[in-house]
Amino acid sequence: MKPVRVGICGLGTVGGGTFNVLTRNADDIARRAGRPIVIEQVAHRSIHPDCDITGINATSDVFEVATNPNVDVLVELIGGYDIARELVLTAIENGKHVVTANKALIAVHGNEIFKAAHEKGVIVAFEAAVAGGIPVIKSLREGLGANRIEWVAGIINGTGNYILTHMRDEGRAFEDVLAEAQALGYAESDPTFDVEGIDAAHKLTILASIAYGVPLQFEKAFTEGISRITAEDVEQADNLGYVIKHLGISKRTDQGLELRVHPTLIPKERLLANVHGVKMPSR
Amino acid sequence: MKPVRVGICGLGTVGGGTFNVLTRNADDIARRAGRPIVIEQVAHRSIHPDCDITGINATSDVFEVATNPNVDVLVELIGGYDIARELVLTAIENGKHVVTANKALIAVHGNEIFKAAHEKGVIVAFEAAVAGGIPVIKSLREGLGANRIEWVAGIINGTGNYILTHMRDEGRAFEDVLAEAQALGYAESDPTFDVEGIDAAHKLTILASIAYGVPLQFEKAFTEGISRITAEDVEQADNLGYVIKHLGISKRTDQGLELRVHPTLIPKERLLANVHGVKMPSR
């Protein structure tokens, strides 16, 4: 069957991993998806060391991919706002479907992007933008399509949860664990988005938009991070039988939708209190 | 747009609830699904008290629905093996899509049913057969479609987890909590499927088939229930820092796929050890 030809923009941790999965699992994917997925072109500044693009049509100009007539689907993994926005809109203008993991782009420019995609009749898919390892967007949009969703809440920033987990388990200070997370590559050199709750607010904005079928409204989310939480706060919470978790919470209320991102006290025995570290437990 | 016309067979707890949701949320569903879903006919022996079918075309013969030319989708919620199998095959033979929550039917007769549906070009959907409140089947099949799944494990029987939770929290005996669960309607008058692990084995069989893309093979699943677990077992586990949970586990191994359902010891701090009661925590 006619293959789907993708162009991957960005070959960092996410882009390189995507390239490797599409290459390594090509047969499984073709069988399960019903048609092969081939990598037509990649655009990159640098390449993740695990990623071998020998024999692949490569360019340093992402806009070449957005205008390449042989590309059916552009995969935007360069991150950021402005160039990513222009890249995605250019791809849409050229009739390409778009796949992106860029939560900031969707949360801030999503309404404009979705409108353009709708007018062009192309799809913008962004499952990996929220909880990359969990297909929560598909589950909300399709799996729970017949449900009236009253609230959505969860731990939606792995870096923050890594920091809170180690602060609690080891009684260490925020700055100390953050430095460790940066050294391990779990936290960016500029950790603002993660530790000030902006990343979580981006994700909550996207989840709420899908759960309630409303436009994206990032600017309306109350956003508080974990950077002011001290070892004493964590210890006091523990003495009182609670765990401090940073949650994204959205609810239907009489005044309309509520979007808030902030640290919360959760009773130790509750499920959310026992989600530890940077990702879902692997076993 | 042309509505989807469904016929619901069975109006018990699940069927009555389905009827009520489709009726109550009709507008939301039409908006989110892209076309209205109308109830063309219902077939039932008895009716759940919360369910008002005034004005609906009703029959006591489920096969009337399977052959009704005005029904596009037959919803099988009568349960059991033989009549349900005949009903579903008749609906397929008549070119109808089928939706069922019947895990026993799918686990035992699924291969035959899917083959018939494939030949007829109709869909058999069974999201509610496993973890009804969680779209895990769609997530495995579509959301994780590009993943090579190595293992699947979880608590997949609510009645059993209700019993284990109360045995632990209240130090009570299995028979005692089972009687309570039956009085509350969480357990069937014949609890064999739930407490002997058969229901969980049905569900695990379905999950494994989807996760690994293999035929259903219920007869190959190792199946052990919770009926022999004593209050002493639970207390001993607690003293050692563990919680007893009944899990369905399937793994890829060098010898092939492993399917097993049995009680397990899980460290108290682990996520699975903190899933309590009969359903996912509601907040």
PDB file of N, CA, C and O in Angstrom, chain A residues 18-58:
ATOM      1  N   THR A  18      12.356   9.637  17.651  1.00  0.00           N
ATOM      2  CA  THR A  18      11.284   9.375  16.688  1.00  0.00           C
ATOM      3  C   THR A  18      11.856   8.723  15.433  1.00  0.00           C
ATOM      4  O   THR A  18      11.327   7.725  14.937  1.00  0.00           O
ATOM      5  N   PHE A  19      12.969   9.278  14.961  1.00  0.00           N
ATOM      6  CA  PHE A  19      13.635   8.712  13.781  1.00  0.00           C
ATOM      7  C   PHE A  19      13.983   7.240  14.028  1.00  0.00           C
ATOM      8  O   PHE A  19      13.700   6.373  13.197  1.00  0.00           O
ATOM      9  N   ASN A  20      14.538   6.958  15.200  1.00  0.00           N
ATOM     10  CA  ASN A  20      14.971   5.580  15.489  1.00  0.00           C
ATOM     11  C   ASN A  20      13.796   4.625  15.610  1.00  0.00           C
ATOM     12  O   ASN A  20      13.845   3.504  15.125  1.00  0.00           O
ATOM     13  N   VAL A  21      12.701   5.076  16.260  1.00  0.00           N
ATOM     14  CA  VAL A  21      11.533   4.199  16.416  1.00  0.00           C
ATOM     15  C   VAL A  21      10.918   3.907  15.050  1.00  0.00           C
ATOM     16  O   VAL A  21      10.606   2.761  14.724  1.00  0.00           O
ATOM     17  N   LEU A  22      10.764   4.953  14.227  1.00  0.00           N
ATOM     18  CA  LEU A  22      10.165   4.753  12.894  1.00  0.00           C
ATOM     19  C   LEU A  22      11.016   3.815  12.056  1.00  0.00           C
ATOM     20  O   LEU A  22      10.502   3.033  11.249  1.00  0.00           O
ATOM     21  N   THR A  23      12.329   3.892  12.236  1.00  0.00           N
ATOM     22  CA  THR A  23      13.232   3.024  11.467  1.00  0.00           C
ATOM     23  C   THR A  23      13.218   1.612  12.029  1.00  0.00           C
ATOM     24  O   THR A  23      12.979   0.642  11.315  1.00  0.00           O
ATOM     25  N   ARG A  24      13.430   1.499  13.353  1.00  0.00           N
ATOM     26  CA  ARG A  24      13.561   0.184  13.991  1.00  0.00           C
ATOM     27  C   ARG A  24      12.266  -0.623  13.916  1.00  0.00           C
ATOM     28  O   ARG A  24      12.273  -1.824  13.686  1.00  0.00           O
ATOM     29  N   ASN A  25      11.120   0.048  14.130  1.00  0.00           N
ATOM     30  CA  ASN A  25       9.840  -0.666  14.196  1.00  0.00           C
ATOM     31  C   ASN A  25       9.061  -0.599  12.887  1.00  0.00           C
ATOM     32  O   ASN A  25       7.847  -0.821  12.876  1.00  0.00           O
ATOM     33  N   ALA A  26       9.770  -0.304  11.786  1.00  0.00           N
ATOM     34  CA  ALA A  26       9.057  -0.056  10.520  1.00  0.00           C
ATOM     35  C   ALA A  26       8.082  -1.185  10.166  1.00  0.00           C
ATOM     36  O   ALA A  26       6.936  -0.929   9.782  1.00  0.00           O
ATOM     37  N   ASP A  27       8.504  -2.428  10.333  1.00  0.00           N
ATOM     38  CA  ASP A  27       7.638  -3.549   9.939  1.00  0.00           C
ATOM     39  C   ASP A  27       6.406  -3.627  10.834  1.00  0.00           C
ATOM     40  O   ASP A  27       5.272  -3.725  10.356  1.00  0.00           O
ATOM     41  N   ASP A  28       6.625  -3.575  12.152  1.00  0.00           N
ATOM     42  CA  ASP A  28       5.494  -3.599  13.088  1.00  0.00           C
ATOM     43  C   ASP A  28       4.516  -2.461  12.782  1.00  0.00           C
ATOM     44  O   ASP A  28       3.311  -2.650  12.731  1.00  0.00           O
ATOM     45  N   ILE A  29       5.079  -1.269  12.547  1.00  0.00           N
ATOM     46  CA  ILE A  29       4.233  -0.097  12.309  1.00  0.00           C
ATOM     47  C   ILE A  29       3.412  -0.283  11.040  1.00  0.00           C
ATOM     48  O   ILE A  29       2.211  -0.044  11.020  1.00  0.00           O
ATOM     49  N   ALA A  30       4.064  -0.770   9.976  1.00  0.00           N
ATOM     50  CA  ALA A  30       3.353  -0.974   8.708  1.00  0.00           C
ATOM     51  C   ALA A  30       2.209  -1.957   8.911  1.00  0.00           C
ATOM     52  O   ALA A  30       1.090  -1.751   8.425  1.00  0.00           O
ATOM     53  N   ARG A  31       2.464  -3.012   9.682  1.00  0.00           N
ATOM     54  CA  ARG A  31       1.438  -4.036   9.909  1.00  0.00           C
ATOM     55  C   ARG A  31       0.282  -3.465  10.729  1.00  0.00           C
ATOM     56  O   ARG A  31      -0.886  -3.636  10.396  1.00  0.00           O
ATOM     57  N   ARG A  32       0.635  -2.732  11.797  1.00  0.00           N
ATOM     58  CA  ARG A  32      -0.416  -2.258  12.708  1.00  0.00           C
ATOM     59  C   ARG A  32      -1.106  -1.015  12.163  1.00  0.00           C
ATOM     60  O   ARG A  32      -2.290  -0.798  12.413  1.00  0.00           O
ATOM     61  N   ALA A  33      -0.379  -0.187  11.385  1.00  0.00           N
ATOM     62  CA  ALA A  33      -0.987   1.050  10.866  1.00  0.00           C
ATOM     63  C   ALA A  33      -1.713   0.793   9.538  1.00  0.00           C
ATOM     64  O   ALA A  33      -2.501   1.612   9.098  1.00  0.00           O
ATOM     65  N   GLY A  34      -1.423  -0.348   8.901  1.00  0.00           N
ATOM     66  CA  GLY A  34      -2.088  -0.660   7.646  1.00  0.00           C
ATOM     67  C   GLY A  34      -1.322  -0.177   6.428  1.00  0.00           C
ATOM     68  O   GLY A  34      -1.625  -0.565   5.303  1.00  0.00           O
ATOM     69  N   ARG A  35      -0.315   0.678   6.614  1.00  0.00           N
ATOM     70  CA  ARG A  35       0.546   1.109   5.502  1.00  0.00           C
ATOM     71  C   ARG A  35       1.906   1.526   6.045  1.00  0.00           C
ATOM     72  O   ARG A  35       2.012   1.933   7.206  1.00  0.00           O
ATOM     73  N   PRO A  36       2.949   1.396   5.220  1.00  0.00           N
ATOM     74  CA  PRO A  36       4.292   1.731   5.707  1.00  0.00           C
ATOM     75  C   PRO A  36       4.448   3.227   5.973  1.00  0.00           C
ATOM     76  O   PRO A  36       3.771   4.045   5.347  1.00  0.00           O
ATOM     77  N   ILE A  37       5.320   3.559   6.901  1.00  0.00           N
ATOM     78  CA  ILE A  37       5.699   4.956   7.149  1.00  0.00           C
ATOM     79  C   ILE A  37       7.180   5.087   6.820  1.00  0.00           C
ATOM     80  O   ILE A  37       8.013   4.404   7.424  1.00  0.00           O
ATOM     81  N   VAL A  38       7.494   5.902   5.797  1.00  0.00           N
ATOM     82  CA  VAL A  38       8.890   6.068   5.394  1.00  0.00           C
ATOM     83  C   VAL A  38       9.357   7.490   5.700  1.00  0.00           C
ATOM     84  O   VAL A  38       8.571   8.434   5.636  1.00  0.00           O
ATOM     85  N   ILE A  39      10.635   7.624   6.049  1.00  0.00           N
ATOM     86  CA  ILE A  39      11.204   8.944   6.327  1.00  0.00           C
ATOM     87  C   ILE A  39      11.760   9.510   5.020  1.00  0.00           C
ATOM     88  O   ILE A  39      12.753   9.014   4.489  1.00  0.00           O
ATOM     89  N   GLU A  40      11.094  10.530   4.499  1.00  0.00           N
ATOM     90  CA  GLU A  40      11.440  11.104   3.198  1.00  0.00           C
ATOM     91  C   GLU A  40      12.583  12.099   3.323  1.00  0.00           C
ATOM     92  O   GLU A  40      13.424  12.199   2.437  1.00  0.00           O
ATOM     93  N   GLN A  41      12.590  12.848   4.433  1.00  0.00           N
ATOM     94  CA  GLN A  41      13.600  13.897   4.614  1.00  0.00           C
ATOM     95  C   GLN A  41      13.720  14.241   6.096  1.00  0.00           C
ATOM     96  O   GLN A  41      12.759  14.074   6.857  1.00  0.00           O
ATOM     97  N   VAL A  42      14.914  14.663   6.482  1.00  0.00           N
ATOM     98  CA  VAL A  42      15.112  15.189   7.838  1.00  0.00           C
ATOM     99  C   VAL A  42      15.782  16.553   7.728  1.00  0.00           C
ATOM    100  O   VAL A  42      16.537  16.819   6.792  1.00  0.00           O
ATOM    101  N   ALA A  43      15.437  17.432   8.678  1.00  0.00           N
ATOM    102  CA  ALA A  43      16.110  18.732   8.760  1.00  0.00           C
ATOM    103  C   ALA A  43      16.640  18.884  10.176  1.00  0.00           C
ATOM    104  O   ALA A  43      15.918  18.617  11.138  1.00  0.00           O
ATOM    105  N   HIS A  44      17.909  19.283  10.309  1.00  0.00           N
ATOM    106  CA  HIS A  44      18.500  19.354  11.646  1.00  0.00           C
ATOM    107  C   HIS A  44      19.668  20.314  11.676  1.00  0.00           C
ATOM    108  O   HIS A  44      20.329  20.545  10.657  1.00  0.00           O
ATOM    109  N   ARG A  45      19.894  20.872  12.866  1.00  0.00           N
ATOM    110  CA  ARG A  45      21.127  21.625  13.118  1.00  0.00           C
ATOM    111  C   ARG A  45      22.158  20.643  13.654  1.00  0.00           C
ATOM    112  O   ARG A  45      23.217  20.447  13.103  1.00  0.00           O
ATOM    113  N   SER A  46      21.788  19.965  14.770  1.00  0.00           N
ATOM    114  CA  SER A  46      22.682  18.951  15.344  1.00  0.00           C
ATOM    115  C   SER A  46      21.926  17.614  15.346  1.00  0.00           C
ATOM    116  O   SER A  46      20.711  17.589  15.138  1.00  0.00           O
ATOM    117  N   ILE A  47      22.635  16.552  15.583  1.00  0.00           N
ATOM    118  CA  ILE A  47      22.029  15.212  15.579  1.00  0.00           C
ATOM    119  C   ILE A  47      22.290  14.512  16.897  1.00  0.00           C
ATOM    120  O   ILE A  47      23.408  14.549  17.425  1.00  0.00           O
ATOM    121  N   HIS A  48      21.264  13.875  17.447  1.00  0.00           N
ATOM    122  CA  HIS A  48      21.445  13.069  18.654  1.00  0.00           C
ATOM    123  C   HIS A  48      22.419  11.932  18.338  1.00  0.00           C
ATOM    124  O   HIS A  48      22.314  11.291  17.296  1.00  0.00           O
ATOM    125  N   PRO A  49      23.388  11.674  19.245  1.00  0.00           N
ATOM    126  CA  PRO A  49      24.427  10.674  18.959  1.00  0.00           C
ATOM    127  C   PRO A  49      23.885   9.283  18.617  1.00  0.00           C
ATOM    128  O   PRO A  49      24.493   8.554  17.835  1.00  0.00           O
ATOM    129  N   ASP A  50      22.700   8.918  19.172  1.00  0.00           N
ATOM    130  CA  ASP A  50      22.162   7.575  18.891  1.00  0.00           C
ATOM    131  C   ASP A  50      21.524   7.474  17.513  1.00  0.00           C
ATOM    132  O   ASP A  50      20.966   6.436  17.168  1.00  0.00           O
ATOM    133  N   CYS A  51      21.550   8.567  16.757  1.00  0.00           N
ATOM    134  CA  CYS A  51      20.739   8.651  15.543  1.00  0.00           C
ATOM    135  C   CYS A  51      21.632   8.586  14.289  1.00  0.00           C
ATOM    136  O   CYS A  51      22.488   9.441  14.088  1.00  0.00           O
ATOM    137  N   ASP A  52      21.450   7.561  13.470  1.00  0.00           N
ATOM    138  CA  ASP A  52      22.251   7.389  12.249  1.00  0.00           C
ATOM    139  C   ASP A  52      21.368   7.623  11.020  1.00  0.00           C
ATOM    140  O   ASP A  52      20.507   6.807  10.709  1.00  0.00           O
ATOM    141  N   ILE A  53      21.602   8.758  10.342  1.00  0.00           N
ATOM    142  CA  ILE A  53      20.723   9.117   9.208  1.00  0.00           C
ATOM    143  C   ILE A  53      21.387   8.825   7.858  1.00  0.00           C
ATOM    144  O   ILE A  53      21.006   9.393   6.839  1.00  0.00           O
ATOM    145  N   THR A  54      22.365   7.923   7.877  1.00  0.00           N
ATOM    146  CA  THR A  54      23.032   7.564   6.618  1.00  0.00           C
ATOM    147  C   THR A  54      22.001   7.208   5.544  1.00  0.00           C
ATOM    148  O   THR A  54      21.087   6.430   5.795  1.00  0.00           O
ATOM    149  N   GLY A  55      22.159   7.807   4.378  1.00  0.00           N
ATOM    150  CA  GLY A  55      21.264   7.475   3.259  1.00  0.00           C
ATOM    151  C   GLY A  55      19.960   8.237   3.259  1.00  0.00           C
ATOM    152  O   GLY A  55      19.146   8.090   2.352  1.00  0.00           O
ATOM    153  N   ILE A  56      19.729   9.065   4.279  1.00  0.00           N
ATOM    154  CA  ILE A  56      18.493   9.849   4.342  1.00  0.00           C
ATOM    155  C   ILE A  56      18.729  11.232   3.752  1.00  0.00           C
ATOM    156  O   ILE A  56      19.781  11.835   3.945  1.00  0.00           O
ATOM    157  N   ASN A  57      17.754  11.739   2.992  1.00  0.00           N
ATOM    158  CA  ASN A  57      17.799  13.089   2.448  1.00  0.00           C
ATOM    159  C   ASN A  57      17.751  14.094   3.594  1.00  0.00           C
ATOM    160  O   ASN A  57      16.722  14.233   4.251  1.00  0.00           O
ATOM    161  N   ALA A  58      18.869  14.761   3.852  1.00  0.00           N
ATOM    162  CA  ALA A  58      18.960  15.663   5.004  1.00  0.00           C
ATOM    163  C   ALA A  58      19.228  17.099   4.574  1.00  0.00           C
ATOM    164  O   ALA A  58      19.886  17.341   3.566  1.00  0.00           O
TER     165      ALA A  58
END
